[in-house]
Coordinates of C-alpha atoms and ligand atoms in Angstrom, one line a residue:
X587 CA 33.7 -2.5 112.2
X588 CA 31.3 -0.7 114.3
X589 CA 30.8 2.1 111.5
X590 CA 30.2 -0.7 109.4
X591 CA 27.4 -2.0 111.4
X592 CA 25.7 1.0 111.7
X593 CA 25.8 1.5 108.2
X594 CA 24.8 -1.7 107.1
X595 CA 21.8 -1.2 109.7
X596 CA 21.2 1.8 107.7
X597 CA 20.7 0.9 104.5
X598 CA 18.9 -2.0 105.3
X599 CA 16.7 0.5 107.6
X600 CA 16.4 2.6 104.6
X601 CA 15.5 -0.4 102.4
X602 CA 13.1 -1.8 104.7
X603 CA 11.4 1.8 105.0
X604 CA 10.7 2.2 100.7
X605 CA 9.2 -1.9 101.5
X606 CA 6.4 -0.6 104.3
X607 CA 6.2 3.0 102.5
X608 CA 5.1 1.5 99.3
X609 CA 2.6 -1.1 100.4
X610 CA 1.4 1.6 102.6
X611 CA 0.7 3.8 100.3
X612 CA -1.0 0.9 97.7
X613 CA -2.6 0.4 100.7
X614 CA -4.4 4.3 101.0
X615 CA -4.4 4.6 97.0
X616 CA -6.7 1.5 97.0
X617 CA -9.2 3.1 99.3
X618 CA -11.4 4.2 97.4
X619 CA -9.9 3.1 94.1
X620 CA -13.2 0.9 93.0
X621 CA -15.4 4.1 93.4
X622 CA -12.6 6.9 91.2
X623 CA -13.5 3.8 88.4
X624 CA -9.2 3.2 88.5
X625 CA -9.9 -0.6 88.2
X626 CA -10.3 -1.7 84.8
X627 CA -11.0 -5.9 83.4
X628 CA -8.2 -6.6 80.3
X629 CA -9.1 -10.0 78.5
X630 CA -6.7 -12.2 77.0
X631 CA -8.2 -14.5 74.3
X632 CA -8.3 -18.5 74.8
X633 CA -8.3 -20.5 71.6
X634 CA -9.1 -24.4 71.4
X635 CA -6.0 -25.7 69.2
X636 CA -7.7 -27.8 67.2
X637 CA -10.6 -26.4 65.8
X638 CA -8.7 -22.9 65.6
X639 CA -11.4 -21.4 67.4
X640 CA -11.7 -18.5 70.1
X641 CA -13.9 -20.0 73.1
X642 CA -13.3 -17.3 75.8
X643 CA -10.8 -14.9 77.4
X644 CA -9.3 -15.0 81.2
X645 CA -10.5 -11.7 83.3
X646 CA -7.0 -9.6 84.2
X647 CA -7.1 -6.6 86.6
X648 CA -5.6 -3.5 86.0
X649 CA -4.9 -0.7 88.3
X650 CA -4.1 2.3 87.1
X651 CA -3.5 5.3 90.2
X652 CA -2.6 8.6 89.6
X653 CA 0.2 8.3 92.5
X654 CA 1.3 4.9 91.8
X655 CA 0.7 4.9 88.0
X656 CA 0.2 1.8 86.7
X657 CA 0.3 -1.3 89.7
X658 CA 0.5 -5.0 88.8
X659 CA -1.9 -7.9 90.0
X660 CA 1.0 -9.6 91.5
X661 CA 1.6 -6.6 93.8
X662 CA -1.7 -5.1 94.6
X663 CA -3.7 -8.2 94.9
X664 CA -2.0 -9.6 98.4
X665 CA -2.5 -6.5 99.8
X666 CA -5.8 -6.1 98.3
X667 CA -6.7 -10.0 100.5
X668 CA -5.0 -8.5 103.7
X669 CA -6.8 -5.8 103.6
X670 CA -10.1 -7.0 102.4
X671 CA -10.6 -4.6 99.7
X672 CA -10.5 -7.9 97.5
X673 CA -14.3 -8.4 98.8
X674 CA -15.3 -5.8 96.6
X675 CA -12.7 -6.1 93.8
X676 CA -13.8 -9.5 93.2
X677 CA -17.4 -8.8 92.5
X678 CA -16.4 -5.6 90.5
X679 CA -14.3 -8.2 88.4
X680 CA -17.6 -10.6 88.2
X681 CA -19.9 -8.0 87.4
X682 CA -17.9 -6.7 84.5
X683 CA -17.3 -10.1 83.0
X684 CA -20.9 -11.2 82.9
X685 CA -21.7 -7.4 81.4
X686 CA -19.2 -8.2 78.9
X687 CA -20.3 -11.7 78.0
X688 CA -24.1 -9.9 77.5
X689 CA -22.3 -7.8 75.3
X690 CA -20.5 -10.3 73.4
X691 CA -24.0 -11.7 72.5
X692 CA -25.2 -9.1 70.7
X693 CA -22.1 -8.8 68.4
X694 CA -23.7 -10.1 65.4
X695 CA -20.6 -11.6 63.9
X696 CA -19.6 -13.0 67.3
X697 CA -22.8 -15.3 67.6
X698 CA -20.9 -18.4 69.2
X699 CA -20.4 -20.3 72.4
X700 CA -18.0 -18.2 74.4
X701 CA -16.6 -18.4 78.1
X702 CA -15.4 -15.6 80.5
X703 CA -12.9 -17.0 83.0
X704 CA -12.5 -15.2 86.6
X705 CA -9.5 -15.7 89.3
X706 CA -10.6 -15.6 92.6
X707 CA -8.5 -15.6 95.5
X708 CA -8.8 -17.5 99.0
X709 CA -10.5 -14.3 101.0
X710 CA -13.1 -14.6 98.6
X711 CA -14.1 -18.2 99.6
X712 CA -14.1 -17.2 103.0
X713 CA -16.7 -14.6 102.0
X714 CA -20.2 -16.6 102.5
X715 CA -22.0 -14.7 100.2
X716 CA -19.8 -16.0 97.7
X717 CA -22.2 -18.3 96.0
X718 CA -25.7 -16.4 96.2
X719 CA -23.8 -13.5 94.7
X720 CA -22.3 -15.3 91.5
X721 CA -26.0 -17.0 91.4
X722 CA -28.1 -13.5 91.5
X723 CA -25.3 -12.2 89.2
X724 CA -25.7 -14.9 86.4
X725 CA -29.3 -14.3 86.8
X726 CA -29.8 -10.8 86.6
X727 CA -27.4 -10.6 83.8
X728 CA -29.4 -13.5 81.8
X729 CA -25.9 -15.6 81.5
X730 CA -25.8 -19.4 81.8
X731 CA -23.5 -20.5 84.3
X732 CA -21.8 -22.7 81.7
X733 CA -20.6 -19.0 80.4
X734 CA -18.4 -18.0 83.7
X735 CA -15.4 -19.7 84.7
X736 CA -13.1 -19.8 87.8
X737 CA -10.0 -20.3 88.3
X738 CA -8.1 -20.9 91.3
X739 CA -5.0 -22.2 93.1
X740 CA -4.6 -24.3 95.1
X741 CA -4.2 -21.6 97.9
X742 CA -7.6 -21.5 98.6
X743 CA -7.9 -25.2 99.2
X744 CA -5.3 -25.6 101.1
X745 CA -7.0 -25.1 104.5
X746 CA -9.4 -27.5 104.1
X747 CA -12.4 -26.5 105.3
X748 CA -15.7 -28.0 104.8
X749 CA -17.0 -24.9 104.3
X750 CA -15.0 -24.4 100.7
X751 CA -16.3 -27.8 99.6
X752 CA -19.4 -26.8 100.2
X753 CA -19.0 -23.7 98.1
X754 CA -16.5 -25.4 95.3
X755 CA -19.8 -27.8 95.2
X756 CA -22.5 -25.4 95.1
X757 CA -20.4 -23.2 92.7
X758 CA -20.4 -26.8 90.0
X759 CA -23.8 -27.7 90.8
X760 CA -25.1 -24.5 89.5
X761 CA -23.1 -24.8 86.1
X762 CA -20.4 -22.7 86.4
X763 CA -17.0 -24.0 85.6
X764 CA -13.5 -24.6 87.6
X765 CA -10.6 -24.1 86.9
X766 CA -7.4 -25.4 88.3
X767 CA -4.8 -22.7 88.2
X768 CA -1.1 -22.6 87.8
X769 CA -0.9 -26.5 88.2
X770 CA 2.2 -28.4 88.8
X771 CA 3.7 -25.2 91.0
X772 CA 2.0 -26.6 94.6
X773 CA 2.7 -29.4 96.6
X774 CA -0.8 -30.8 96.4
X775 CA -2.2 -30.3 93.5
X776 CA -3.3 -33.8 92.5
X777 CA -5.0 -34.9 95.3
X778 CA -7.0 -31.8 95.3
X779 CA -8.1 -32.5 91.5
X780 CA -9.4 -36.3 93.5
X781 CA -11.1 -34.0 96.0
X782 CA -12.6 -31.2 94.3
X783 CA -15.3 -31.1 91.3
X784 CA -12.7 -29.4 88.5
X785 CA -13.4 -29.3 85.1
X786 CA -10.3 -27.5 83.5
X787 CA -6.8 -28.0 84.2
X788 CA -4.2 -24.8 83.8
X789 CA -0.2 -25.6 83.0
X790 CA 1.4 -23.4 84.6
X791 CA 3.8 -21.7 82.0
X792 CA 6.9 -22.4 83.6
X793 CA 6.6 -26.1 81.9
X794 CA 5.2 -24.7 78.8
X795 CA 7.9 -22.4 78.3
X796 CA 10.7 -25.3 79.0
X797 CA 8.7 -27.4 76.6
X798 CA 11.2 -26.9 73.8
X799 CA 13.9 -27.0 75.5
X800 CA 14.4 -30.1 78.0
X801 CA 12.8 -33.4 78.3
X802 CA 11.4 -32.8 81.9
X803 CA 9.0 -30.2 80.8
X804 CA 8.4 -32.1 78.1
X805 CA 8.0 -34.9 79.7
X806 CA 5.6 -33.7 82.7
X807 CA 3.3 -32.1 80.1
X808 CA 2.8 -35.0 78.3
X809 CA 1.8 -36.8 81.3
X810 CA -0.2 -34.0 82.7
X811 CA -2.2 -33.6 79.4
X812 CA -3.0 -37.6 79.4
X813 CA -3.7 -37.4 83.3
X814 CA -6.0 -34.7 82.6
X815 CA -8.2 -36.7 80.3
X816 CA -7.5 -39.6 81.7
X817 CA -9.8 -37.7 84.7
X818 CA -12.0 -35.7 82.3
X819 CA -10.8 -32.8 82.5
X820 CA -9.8 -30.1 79.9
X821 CA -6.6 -28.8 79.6
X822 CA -5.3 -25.2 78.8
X823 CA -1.4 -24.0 78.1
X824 CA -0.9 -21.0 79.9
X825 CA 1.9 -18.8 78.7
X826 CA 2.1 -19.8 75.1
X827 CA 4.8 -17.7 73.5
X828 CA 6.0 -19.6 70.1
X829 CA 4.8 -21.5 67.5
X830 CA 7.3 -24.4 68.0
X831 CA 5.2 -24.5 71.5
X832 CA 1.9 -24.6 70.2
X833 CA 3.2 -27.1 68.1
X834 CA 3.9 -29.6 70.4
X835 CA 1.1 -28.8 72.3
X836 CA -1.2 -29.7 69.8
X837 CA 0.4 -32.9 69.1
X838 CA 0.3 -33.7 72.8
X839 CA -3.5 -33.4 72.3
X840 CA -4.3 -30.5 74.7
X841 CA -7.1 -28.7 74.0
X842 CA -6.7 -25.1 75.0
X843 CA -4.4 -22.2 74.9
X844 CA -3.6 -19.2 76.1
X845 CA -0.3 -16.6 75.7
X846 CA 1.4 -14.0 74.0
X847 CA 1.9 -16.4 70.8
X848 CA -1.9 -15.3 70.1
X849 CA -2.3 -12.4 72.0
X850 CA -1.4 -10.5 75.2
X851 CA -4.1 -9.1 77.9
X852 CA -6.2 -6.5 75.6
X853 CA -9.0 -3.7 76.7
X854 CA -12.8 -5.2 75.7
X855 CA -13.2 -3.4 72.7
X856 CA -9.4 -4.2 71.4
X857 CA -10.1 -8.3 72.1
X858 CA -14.1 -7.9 70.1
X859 CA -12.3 -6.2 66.9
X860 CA -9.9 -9.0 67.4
X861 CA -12.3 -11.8 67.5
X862 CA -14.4 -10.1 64.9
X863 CA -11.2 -10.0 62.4
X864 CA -10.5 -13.4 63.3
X865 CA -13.8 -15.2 62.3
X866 CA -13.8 -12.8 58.8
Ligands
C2E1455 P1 -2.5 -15.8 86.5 O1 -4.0 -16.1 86.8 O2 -1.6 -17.0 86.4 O3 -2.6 -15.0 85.1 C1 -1.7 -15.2 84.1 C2 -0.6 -14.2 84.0 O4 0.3 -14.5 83.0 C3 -1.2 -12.8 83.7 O5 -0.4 -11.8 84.4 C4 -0.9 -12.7 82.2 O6 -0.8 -11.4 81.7 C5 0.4 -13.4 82.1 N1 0.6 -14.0 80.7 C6 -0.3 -14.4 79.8 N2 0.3 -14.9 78.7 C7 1.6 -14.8 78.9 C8 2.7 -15.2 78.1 O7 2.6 -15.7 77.0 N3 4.0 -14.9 78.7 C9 4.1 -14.3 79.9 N4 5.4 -14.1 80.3 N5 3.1 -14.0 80.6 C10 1.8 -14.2 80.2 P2 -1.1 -10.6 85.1 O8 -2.2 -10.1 84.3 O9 0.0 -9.7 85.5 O10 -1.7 -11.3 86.4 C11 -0.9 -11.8 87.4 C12 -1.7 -12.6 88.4 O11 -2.5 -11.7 89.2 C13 -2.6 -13.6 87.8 O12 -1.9 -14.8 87.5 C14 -3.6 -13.8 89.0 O13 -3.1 -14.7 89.9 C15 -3.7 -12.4 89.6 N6 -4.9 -11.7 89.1 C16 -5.1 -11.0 88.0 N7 -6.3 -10.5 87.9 C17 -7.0 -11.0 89.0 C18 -8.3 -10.8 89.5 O14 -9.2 -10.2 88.9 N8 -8.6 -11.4 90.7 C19 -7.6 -12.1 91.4 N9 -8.0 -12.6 92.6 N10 -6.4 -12.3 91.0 C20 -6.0 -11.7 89.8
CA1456 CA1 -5.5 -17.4 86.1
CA1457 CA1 -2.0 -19.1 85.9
CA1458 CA1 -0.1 -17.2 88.6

């Protein structure tokens, strides 16, 4: 029994060490990683359903270290918060959006209303400069605020400072549009749509994925599509993989979508040929 312990200690010693050495390690890659240009936006198109239209494309990080190789958002951006690094990430990720919507503009064939949505984490709304940067950035870069969208979760609401309001506020006022992320996987997600100035609604695609399958998801998307306008608000369908889904999305009423059905994450140029061969 006791040569049991010790090796159950062991290998949960020996477990517990790859945990710390990895994030340690993401940790001293990311150091540095804005400046050696390893960062890089994909965009994956969003389509309104009923007029068959492209009308913007969500902002997706990409790391790619020459240690780590390739690192997922889901992984590097917690550590990238903890650490503060995000600071900088986030206007890196703002910057290139607004530099791509200018771009957009002068793609002849592309001469339409388009949107550019960000995520931004809670660390950044506990930045200050928060606001005046988006402001000067939409500025410099000639981009009306209506342009730029962000999306969060309700993470960064959750510890109710006044001083979020005020941002969240200052943020709408402006012109620039909010999102409700991931919605339906928090515990308070519909008093904060009461509280807050949203203007977009995200389900999460654990529903739309059950959508075909069982009534519940079925059933909480329908009412989350006619809450959502009930409250003027627009709704997207994150995660849309099938047809069947879009579908029934589309008869449900909801007005946006996004998902592998149409297209996964894609480098800048890749999603302008894509829009370009769509529209000809
Ligand atoms: P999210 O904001 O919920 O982004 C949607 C995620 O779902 C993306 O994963 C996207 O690639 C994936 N996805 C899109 N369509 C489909 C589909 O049809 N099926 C499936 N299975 N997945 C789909 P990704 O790119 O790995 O990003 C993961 C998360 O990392 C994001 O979740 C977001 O929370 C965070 N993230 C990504 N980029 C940024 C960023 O620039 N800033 C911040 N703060 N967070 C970011
Ligand atoms: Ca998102
Ligand atoms: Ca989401
Ligand atoms: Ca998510």
């Amino acid at each position: 029994a006791k040569a049991l312990g010790r090796n159950t200690y062991s290998f949960f010693t020996k477990q517990m060490n790859t945990v710390i050495q990895r994030r340690l390690t993401i940790e001293e890659q990311m150091r540095g990683a804005l400046q050696r240009n390893e960062f890089i936006l994909y965009y994956q198109p969003q389509f309104d359903v009923k007029k068959n239209e492209i009308i913007g494309a969500e902002a997706l990080l990409r790391w790619l270290n020459p240690v780590l190789g390739s690192v997922a958002p889901d992984e590097f951006i917690p550590i990238a918060e903890k650490t503060g690094v995000i600071i900088s990430i986030g206007e890196f990720v703002i910057k290139e959006s607004l530099s791509l919507l200018k771009r957009w503009k002068n793609v002849e064939q592309l001469n339409r209303n388009f949107s550019i949505a960000v995520n931004l984490s809670p660390s950044q709304f506990k930045d200050l400069s928060l606001f005046n940067f988006i402001k000067t950035s939409l500025s410099n870069a000639n981009i009306e605020p209506q342009s730029l969208e962000l999306e969060i979760t309700e993470g960064v609401l959750m510890s109710g400072e006044s001083s979020i309001t005020d941002t969240l506020n200052d943020i709408t006022n402006l012109g620039v549009i909010l999102s409700m992320d991931d919605f339906g996987t928090g515990y308070s997600s519909l008093s904060y749509l009461r509280k807050y100035p949203f203007n977009v609604l995200k389900i999460d695609r654990g529903f739309i994925n059950g959508i075909t399958k069982n009534n519940e998801d079925y059933s909480l998307v329908e009412a989350t599509i006619a809450m959502s306008h009930g409250l003027g608000l627009k709704v997207v369908a994150e995660g849309v993989e099938t047809k069947e889904q879009l579908t029934i999305l589309k008869e449900l009423g909801c007005d946006l979508a996004q998902g592998y059905y149409f297209s996964k994450p894609i480098p800048e140029q890749d999603l302008i040929d894509f829009s370009i061969r769509f529209y000809s």
